[in-house]
């Protein structure tokens, strides 16, 4: 098996820097569009054969060092009692937002067994991969899940979310604790099904100040990483807009800390400490630029990594829908070529 991704997660020497991309299975690929023309996103997620098919599409096409199971971070909310819909052109919509103590208490503390279709997709994808590259599982972090559940969808300012934090801290912590325990069980079952690494996505946590993160988020993320540390697979902790939160994220846990493009990779690595691995951090919009500009930026990130074991090349967030496919292919190849030796 090509194990350079797993080796880098453990900060072991590799022949060249491993690369994979968040949302590497997605709308920028014609193969994915062909599947989605016939099936809604939740249908793809809940049909193991389709989810595995989509998971493998970028592996068949690009020189990537890891696959990531096709799913959605909001899937665990459904068995908890939250009514979820993906509206065309709008993204996720939650029809019963959680904005009171009664609503929090009504949420079911599920064990993760209700998401068997994800575990079946992982088993199917592992079989189809034939150990060509490792398979990554994932889940949303408690804050990001809570923000969707409270706001009823995406948000720019997270007013409802922060109102609950500040006005009803006991309700907030009750919600976060429930989410943390659901996520822990969900990821543990993904690992048992065959995921060889897992990533916790805290996509929206960058809206918080360091003091708010420390008080309202960090203890709950620690529950997840503490609960999974003996599972024997690398644990990746990722967020966006987290330049000021990196030391706290390190405290919260993870063998690998993912960083976005708003911070220099070498400065981020210094902030989290060189005794953990780092993942990142090309701006996803850079993939729309000319190839010479992409090469310059890849080279700079690799230079900032300094050849130190423990760097996994990735974007600072997911691939965008209109991204040129040939630029994705070229970027993966550039990372390998420019990091050899």
Short mmCIF file of C-alpha atoms in Angstrom, two decimals:
data_model
loop_
_atom_site.label_atom_id
_atom_site.label_comp_id
_atom_site.label_asym_id
_atom_site.label_seq_id
_atom_site.Cartn_x
_atom_site.Cartn_y
_atom_site.Cartn_z
CA UNK A 1 0.00 0.00 0.00
CA UNK A 2 1.04 3.60 -0.59
CA UNK A 3 1.31 4.53 3.10
CA UNK A 4 3.12 7.87 2.88
CA UNK A 5 0.00 9.65 4.19
CA UNK A 6 -0.13 7.45 7.31
CA UNK A 7 3.64 7.75 7.78
CA UNK A 8 3.42 11.54 7.61
CA UNK A 9 0.60 11.52 10.17
CA UNK A 10 3.03 9.72 12.49
CA UNK A 11 5.84 12.19 11.58
CA UNK A 12 7.89 9.42 9.97
CA UNK A 13 10.15 10.04 6.95
CA UNK A 14 8.50 9.77 3.51
CA UNK A 15 9.83 9.64 -0.04
CA UNK A 16 7.78 12.74 -0.94
CA UNK A 17 5.09 14.85 0.70
CA UNK A 18 1.68 13.13 0.67
CA UNK A 19 -1.27 15.02 -0.76
CA UNK A 20 -5.05 14.74 -0.62
CA UNK A 21 -7.76 17.39 -0.91
CA UNK A 22 -10.79 18.12 1.21
CA UNK A 23 -13.92 17.67 -0.96
CA UNK A 24 -11.78 15.84 -3.52
CA UNK A 25 -14.91 13.83 -4.38
CA UNK A 26 -17.31 16.51 -5.50
CA UNK A 27 -19.00 18.81 -7.96
CA UNK A 28 -15.90 19.84 -9.92
CA UNK A 29 -15.69 16.30 -11.38
CA UNK A 30 -17.89 15.22 -14.28
CA UNK A 31 -18.02 11.71 -12.88
CA UNK A 32 -19.58 13.03 -9.69
CA UNK A 33 -22.01 15.25 -11.61
CA UNK A 34 -23.18 12.18 -13.52
CA UNK A 35 -24.05 10.44 -10.23
CA UNK A 36 -25.74 13.52 -8.80
CA UNK A 37 -27.83 13.98 -11.95
CA UNK A 38 -29.68 10.81 -10.91
CA UNK A 39 -29.45 10.92 -7.10
CA UNK A 40 -29.84 13.55 -4.37
CA UNK A 41 -26.94 14.14 -2.00
CA UNK A 42 -28.59 12.39 0.95
CA UNK A 43 -29.45 9.44 -1.29
CA UNK A 44 -25.79 9.14 -2.31
CA UNK A 45 -24.69 9.34 1.34
CA UNK A 46 -27.21 6.69 2.39
CA UNK A 47 -26.49 4.24 -0.45
CA UNK A 48 -23.17 2.56 0.40
CA UNK A 49 -22.42 1.51 -3.17
CA UNK A 50 -22.90 5.07 -4.44
CA UNK A 51 -20.94 6.64 -1.59
CA UNK A 52 -18.06 4.22 -2.21
CA UNK A 53 -18.20 4.86 -5.96
CA UNK A 54 -17.91 8.62 -5.44
CA UNK A 55 -15.15 8.14 -2.85
CA UNK A 56 -13.02 6.33 -5.42
CA UNK A 57 -13.60 8.69 -8.35
CA UNK A 58 -10.71 11.08 -7.52
CA UNK A 59 -8.42 8.14 -6.65
CA UNK A 60 -8.94 6.70 -10.13
CA UNK A 61 -8.12 10.06 -11.72
CA UNK A 62 -5.43 11.81 -9.64
CA UNK A 63 -2.11 10.94 -7.97
CA UNK A 64 -3.54 11.26 -4.45
CA UNK A 65 -2.19 9.59 -1.32
CA UNK A 66 -5.48 9.11 0.56
CA UNK A 67 -9.19 8.70 -0.07
CA UNK A 68 -11.87 10.19 2.18
CA UNK A 69 -15.25 8.56 2.51
CA UNK A 70 -18.09 10.45 0.85
CA UNK A 71 -20.54 11.58 3.52
CA UNK A 72 -21.77 14.83 5.09
CA UNK A 73 -20.84 16.26 8.46
CA UNK A 74 -24.52 16.74 9.37
CA UNK A 75 -25.56 13.08 9.05
CA UNK A 76 -25.37 12.36 12.83
CA UNK A 77 -27.95 15.08 13.50
CA UNK A 78 -30.78 13.13 11.82
CA UNK A 79 -30.94 10.18 14.24
CA UNK A 80 -30.74 12.69 17.08
CA UNK A 81 -34.12 14.03 15.94
CA UNK A 82 -33.12 16.98 13.76
CA UNK A 83 -34.99 17.24 10.45
CA UNK A 84 -32.43 17.88 7.74
CA UNK A 85 -32.89 18.76 4.07
CA UNK A 86 -30.46 19.79 1.34
CA UNK A 87 -32.26 22.52 -0.61
CA UNK A 88 -31.07 22.98 -4.19
CA UNK A 89 -28.69 25.93 -4.34
CA UNK A 90 -29.11 26.71 -0.63
CA UNK A 91 -27.17 23.99 1.13
CA UNK A 92 -28.41 22.29 4.30
CA UNK A 93 -31.66 23.45 5.89
CA UNK A 94 -32.73 22.34 9.38
CA UNK A 95 -36.49 22.51 9.91
CA UNK A 96 -36.51 22.27 13.71
CA UNK A 97 -33.62 24.44 14.99
CA UNK A 98 -32.40 23.73 18.52
CA UNK A 99 -32.77 26.98 20.47
CA UNK A 100 -33.95 26.06 23.96
CA UNK A 101 -33.19 23.76 26.88
CA UNK A 102 -36.29 21.74 26.04
CA UNK A 103 -35.08 21.28 22.45
CA UNK A 104 -31.66 20.17 23.67
CA UNK A 105 -33.18 17.72 26.14
CA UNK A 106 -35.35 16.28 23.36
CA UNK A 107 -32.30 15.28 21.29
CA UNK A 108 -31.61 11.57 21.34
CA UNK A 109 -28.19 10.59 22.71
CA UNK A 110 -27.56 8.10 19.90
CA UNK A 111 -24.61 5.70 19.93
CA UNK A 112 -23.87 5.96 16.21
CA UNK A 113 -25.46 2.58 15.37
CA UNK A 114 -28.12 4.40 13.35
CA UNK A 115 -25.53 5.39 10.73
CA UNK A 116 -24.78 1.89 9.46
CA UNK A 117 -24.89 3.09 5.85
CA UNK A 118 -21.70 5.12 6.48
CA UNK A 119 -19.91 2.09 7.93
CA UNK A 120 -21.10 -0.06 5.02
CA UNK A 121 -19.76 2.57 2.60
CA UNK A 122 -16.39 2.46 4.38
CA UNK A 123 -16.26 -1.34 4.13
CA UNK A 124 -17.20 -1.21 0.44
CA UNK A 125 -14.67 1.55 -0.32
CA UNK A 126 -11.89 -0.37 1.47
CA UNK A 127 -12.63 -3.43 -0.65
CA UNK A 128 -12.65 -1.41 -3.87
CA UNK A 129 -9.46 0.44 -2.98
CA UNK A 130 -7.52 -2.83 -2.72
CA UNK A 131 -5.13 -1.05 -0.32
CA UNK A 132 -3.92 1.36 -3.02
CA UNK A 133 -4.18 4.26 -0.55
CA UNK A 134 -5.54 4.63 3.00
CA UNK A 135 -9.17 5.64 3.62
CA UNK A 136 -10.03 8.57 5.88
CA UNK A 137 -13.27 8.78 7.86
CA UNK A 138 -14.60 12.01 9.31
CA UNK A 139 -17.18 13.85 11.38
CA UNK A 140 -18.16 17.40 12.18
CA UNK A 141 -16.92 18.86 15.46
CA UNK A 142 -19.43 19.75 18.19
CA UNK A 143 -19.25 23.52 17.63
CA UNK A 144 -19.83 23.29 13.90
CA UNK A 145 -22.69 20.79 14.36
CA UNK A 146 -24.20 22.96 17.09
CA UNK A 147 -24.00 26.09 14.93
CA UNK A 148 -25.91 24.37 12.11
CA UNK A 149 -28.47 22.95 14.54
CA UNK A 150 -29.06 26.28 16.26
CA UNK A 151 -28.95 28.59 13.22
CA UNK A 152 -31.03 26.23 11.07
CA UNK A 153 -28.39 26.24 8.33
CA UNK A 154 -25.29 28.20 7.42
CA UNK A 155 -24.62 31.59 8.99
CA UNK A 156 -22.38 34.62 8.62
CA UNK A 157 -22.42 35.93 12.18
CA UNK A 158 -23.63 32.99 14.32
CA UNK A 159 -25.86 35.28 16.36
CA UNK A 160 -28.25 32.55 17.56
CA UNK A 161 -25.33 30.25 18.40
CA UNK A 162 -23.45 32.83 20.43
CA UNK A 163 -26.64 33.97 22.14
CA UNK A 164 -27.09 30.47 23.54
CA UNK A 165 -23.43 30.36 24.60
CA UNK A 166 -23.60 33.67 26.43
CA UNK A 167 -27.19 33.65 27.76
CA UNK A 168 -27.67 29.96 28.54
CA UNK A 169 -24.21 28.48 29.14
CA UNK A 170 -25.63 25.46 30.95
CA UNK A 171 -27.86 24.63 27.96
CA UNK A 172 -24.93 25.21 25.61
CA UNK A 173 -22.63 22.83 27.48
CA UNK A 174 -25.38 20.23 27.66
CA UNK A 175 -25.78 20.39 23.87
CA UNK A 176 -22.03 20.29 23.24
CA UNK A 177 -21.55 17.33 25.57
CA UNK A 178 -24.28 15.38 23.82
CA UNK A 179 -22.79 16.15 20.40
CA UNK A 180 -19.26 15.27 21.54
CA UNK A 181 -20.39 11.85 22.74
CA UNK A 182 -22.34 11.17 19.55
CA UNK A 183 -19.32 12.16 17.40
CA UNK A 184 -16.99 9.96 19.46
CA UNK A 185 -19.18 6.91 18.99
CA UNK A 186 -19.68 7.68 15.31
CA UNK A 187 -15.95 7.97 14.62
CA UNK A 188 -15.15 4.87 16.67
CA UNK A 189 -17.55 2.88 14.52
CA UNK A 190 -15.99 4.31 11.35
CA UNK A 191 -12.60 3.09 12.56
CA UNK A 192 -14.03 -0.33 13.38
CA UNK A 193 -15.48 -0.47 9.85
CA UNK A 194 -12.04 0.16 8.34
CA UNK A 195 -11.25 3.89 8.35
CA UNK A 196 -7.45 4.15 8.66
CA UNK A 197 -7.48 7.76 9.90
CA UNK A 198 -10.27 10.13 10.93
CA UNK A 199 -10.64 13.89 10.64
CA UNK A 200 -12.73 16.15 12.87
CA UNK A 201 -13.98 19.14 10.87
CA UNK A 202 -14.55 22.30 12.93
CA UNK A 203 -15.28 24.33 9.83
CA UNK A 204 -16.88 27.36 11.51
CA UNK A 205 -15.02 27.57 14.82
CA UNK A 206 -12.86 30.44 13.53
CA UNK A 207 -15.72 32.81 14.37
CA UNK A 208 -14.79 32.50 18.07
CA UNK A 209 -12.27 34.43 20.15
CA UNK A 210 -9.58 32.39 21.92
CA UNK A 211 -11.25 32.92 25.30
CA UNK A 212 -14.63 31.77 23.98
CA UNK A 213 -13.01 28.72 22.37
CA UNK A 214 -11.27 27.81 25.63
CA UNK A 215 -14.46 28.13 27.68
CA UNK A 216 -17.18 26.87 25.36
CA UNK A 217 -15.52 24.46 22.91
CA UNK A 218 -12.16 23.05 24.00
CA UNK A 219 -13.41 20.72 26.80
CA UNK A 220 -15.90 19.08 24.45
CA UNK A 221 -13.39 18.51 21.66
CA UNK A 222 -11.07 16.96 24.24
CA UNK A 223 -13.79 14.40 24.98
CA UNK A 224 -13.59 13.21 21.36
CA UNK A 225 -9.82 12.97 21.06
CA UNK A 226 -9.45 11.42 24.51
CA UNK A 227 -12.13 8.91 23.62
CA UNK A 228 -10.39 7.88 20.40
CA UNK A 229 -6.72 8.02 21.34
CA UNK A 230 -6.46 4.26 21.90
CA UNK A 231 -8.11 3.32 18.59
CA UNK A 232 -4.74 3.06 16.85
CA UNK A 233 -5.34 5.40 13.89
CA UNK A 234 -4.16 8.99 13.26
CA UNK A 235 -6.57 11.68 14.44
CA UNK A 236 -6.74 14.91 12.41
CA UNK A 237 -8.15 18.15 13.87
CA UNK A 238 -9.09 20.79 11.30
CA UNK A 239 -10.70 24.23 11.36
CA UNK A 240 -10.81 27.37 9.25
CA UNK A 241 -9.96 30.88 10.38
CA UNK A 242 -8.15 29.39 13.35
CA UNK A 243 -4.82 31.23 13.28
CA UNK A 244 -5.46 32.64 16.76
CA UNK A 245 -6.80 29.32 18.07
CA UNK A 246 -4.01 26.94 17.04
CA UNK A 247 -2.36 26.48 20.48
CA UNK A 248 -5.80 25.81 21.96
CA UNK A 249 -6.67 23.35 19.19
CA UNK A 250 -3.43 21.56 19.96
CA UNK A 251 -4.52 21.33 23.59
CA UNK A 252 -7.92 20.03 22.50
CA UNK A 253 -6.23 17.12 20.73
CA UNK A 254 -5.18 15.48 17.50
CA UNK A 255 -2.10 13.86 16.01
CA UNK A 256 -2.36 16.20 13.01
CA UNK A 257 -3.60 19.79 13.05
CA UNK A 258 -5.06 21.08 9.78
CA UNK A 259 -4.61 24.78 9.01
CA UNK A 260 -6.11 27.10 6.41
CA UNK A 261 -4.37 29.56 4.07
CA UNK A 262 -4.74 32.60 6.34
CA UNK A 263 -1.61 31.65 8.29
CA UNK A 264 1.88 30.74 7.07
CA UNK A 265 2.48 27.02 7.47
CA UNK A 266 5.80 27.42 9.31
CA UNK A 267 4.28 29.91 11.77
CA UNK A 268 1.32 27.59 12.34
CA UNK A 269 3.63 24.65 12.98
CA UNK A 270 5.61 26.68 15.50
CA UNK A 271 2.35 27.65 17.23
CA UNK A 272 1.14 24.06 17.58
CA UNK A 273 4.57 22.55 18.23
CA UNK A 274 6.70 20.31 16.04
CA UNK A 275 5.77 17.22 18.03
CA UNK A 276 2.50 17.00 16.09
CA UNK A 277 2.00 16.76 12.33
CA UNK A 278 0.46 19.53 10.24
CA UNK A 279 -1.88 19.49 7.24
CA UNK A 280 -2.37 22.25 4.68
CA UNK A 281 -2.56 24.84 3.43
CA UNK A 282 -3.10 26.07 -0.15
CA UNK A 283 -5.93 28.55 -0.74
CA UNK A 284 -8.62 26.61 -2.69
CA UNK A 285 -9.04 29.60 -5.02
CA UNK A 286 -5.36 29.31 -6.01
CA UNK A 287 -6.42 26.29 -8.08
CA UNK A 288 -8.18 28.72 -10.43
CA UNK A 289 -4.88 30.48 -11.16
CA UNK A 290 -2.41 29.70 -13.96
CA UNK A 291 -0.20 26.67 -13.44
CA UNK A 292 2.95 28.74 -12.92
CA UNK A 293 1.22 30.54 -10.04
CA UNK A 294 0.03 27.26 -8.52
CA UNK A 295 3.58 25.92 -8.77
CA UNK A 296 4.96 29.01 -7.02
CA UNK A 297 2.50 28.62 -4.16
CA UNK A 298 3.05 24.87 -3.79
CA UNK A 299 6.79 25.51 -3.70
CA UNK A 300 6.38 28.15 -0.99
CA UNK A 301 4.30 25.87 1.24
CA UNK A 302 6.81 23.05 0.85
CA UNK A 303 9.65 25.47 1.62
CA UNK A 304 7.89 26.58 4.80
CA UNK A 305 7.44 22.92 5.80
CA UNK A 306 11.22 22.72 5.58
CA UNK A 307 11.39 19.02 4.77
CA UNK A 308 10.46 18.22 8.37
CA UNK A 309 8.63 14.87 8.71
CA UNK A 310 4.95 15.32 9.43
CA UNK A 311 3.64 17.58 6.66
CA UNK A 312 0.58 16.51 4.66
CA UNK A 313 -0.22 18.77 1.73
CA UNK A 314 -3.86 19.82 1.45
CA UNK A 315 -6.00 22.86 0.74
CA UNK A 316 -7.01 25.26 3.49
CA UNK A 317 -10.61 24.15 2.91
CA UNK A 318 -12.53 22.10 0.33
CA UNK A 319 -12.19 22.12 -3.45
CA UNK A 320 -14.68 24.61 -4.94
CA UNK A 321 -17.29 23.45 -7.48
CA UNK A 322 -15.91 25.18 -10.60
CA UNK A 323 -12.27 24.24 -9.98
CA UNK A 324 -10.44 23.17 -13.20
CA UNK A 325 -9.94 19.43 -13.04
CA UNK A 326 -6.56 19.57 -14.77
CA UNK A 327 -5.32 22.02 -12.11
CA UNK A 328 -6.23 19.53 -9.39
CA UNK A 329 -4.25 16.84 -11.20
CA UNK A 330 -1.31 19.18 -11.77
CA UNK A 331 -1.21 20.28 -8.12
CA UNK A 332 -1.00 16.70 -6.83
CA UNK A 333 1.79 15.94 -9.27
CA UNK A 334 3.64 19.17 -8.38
CA UNK A 335 3.56 18.34 -4.67
CA UNK A 336 5.19 14.98 -5.32
CA UNK A 337 7.73 16.30 -7.84
CA UNK A 338 8.82 19.32 -5.81
CA UNK A 339 9.14 17.44 -2.50
CA UNK A 340 11.18 14.42 -3.60
CA UNK A 341 14.31 14.04 -1.54
#
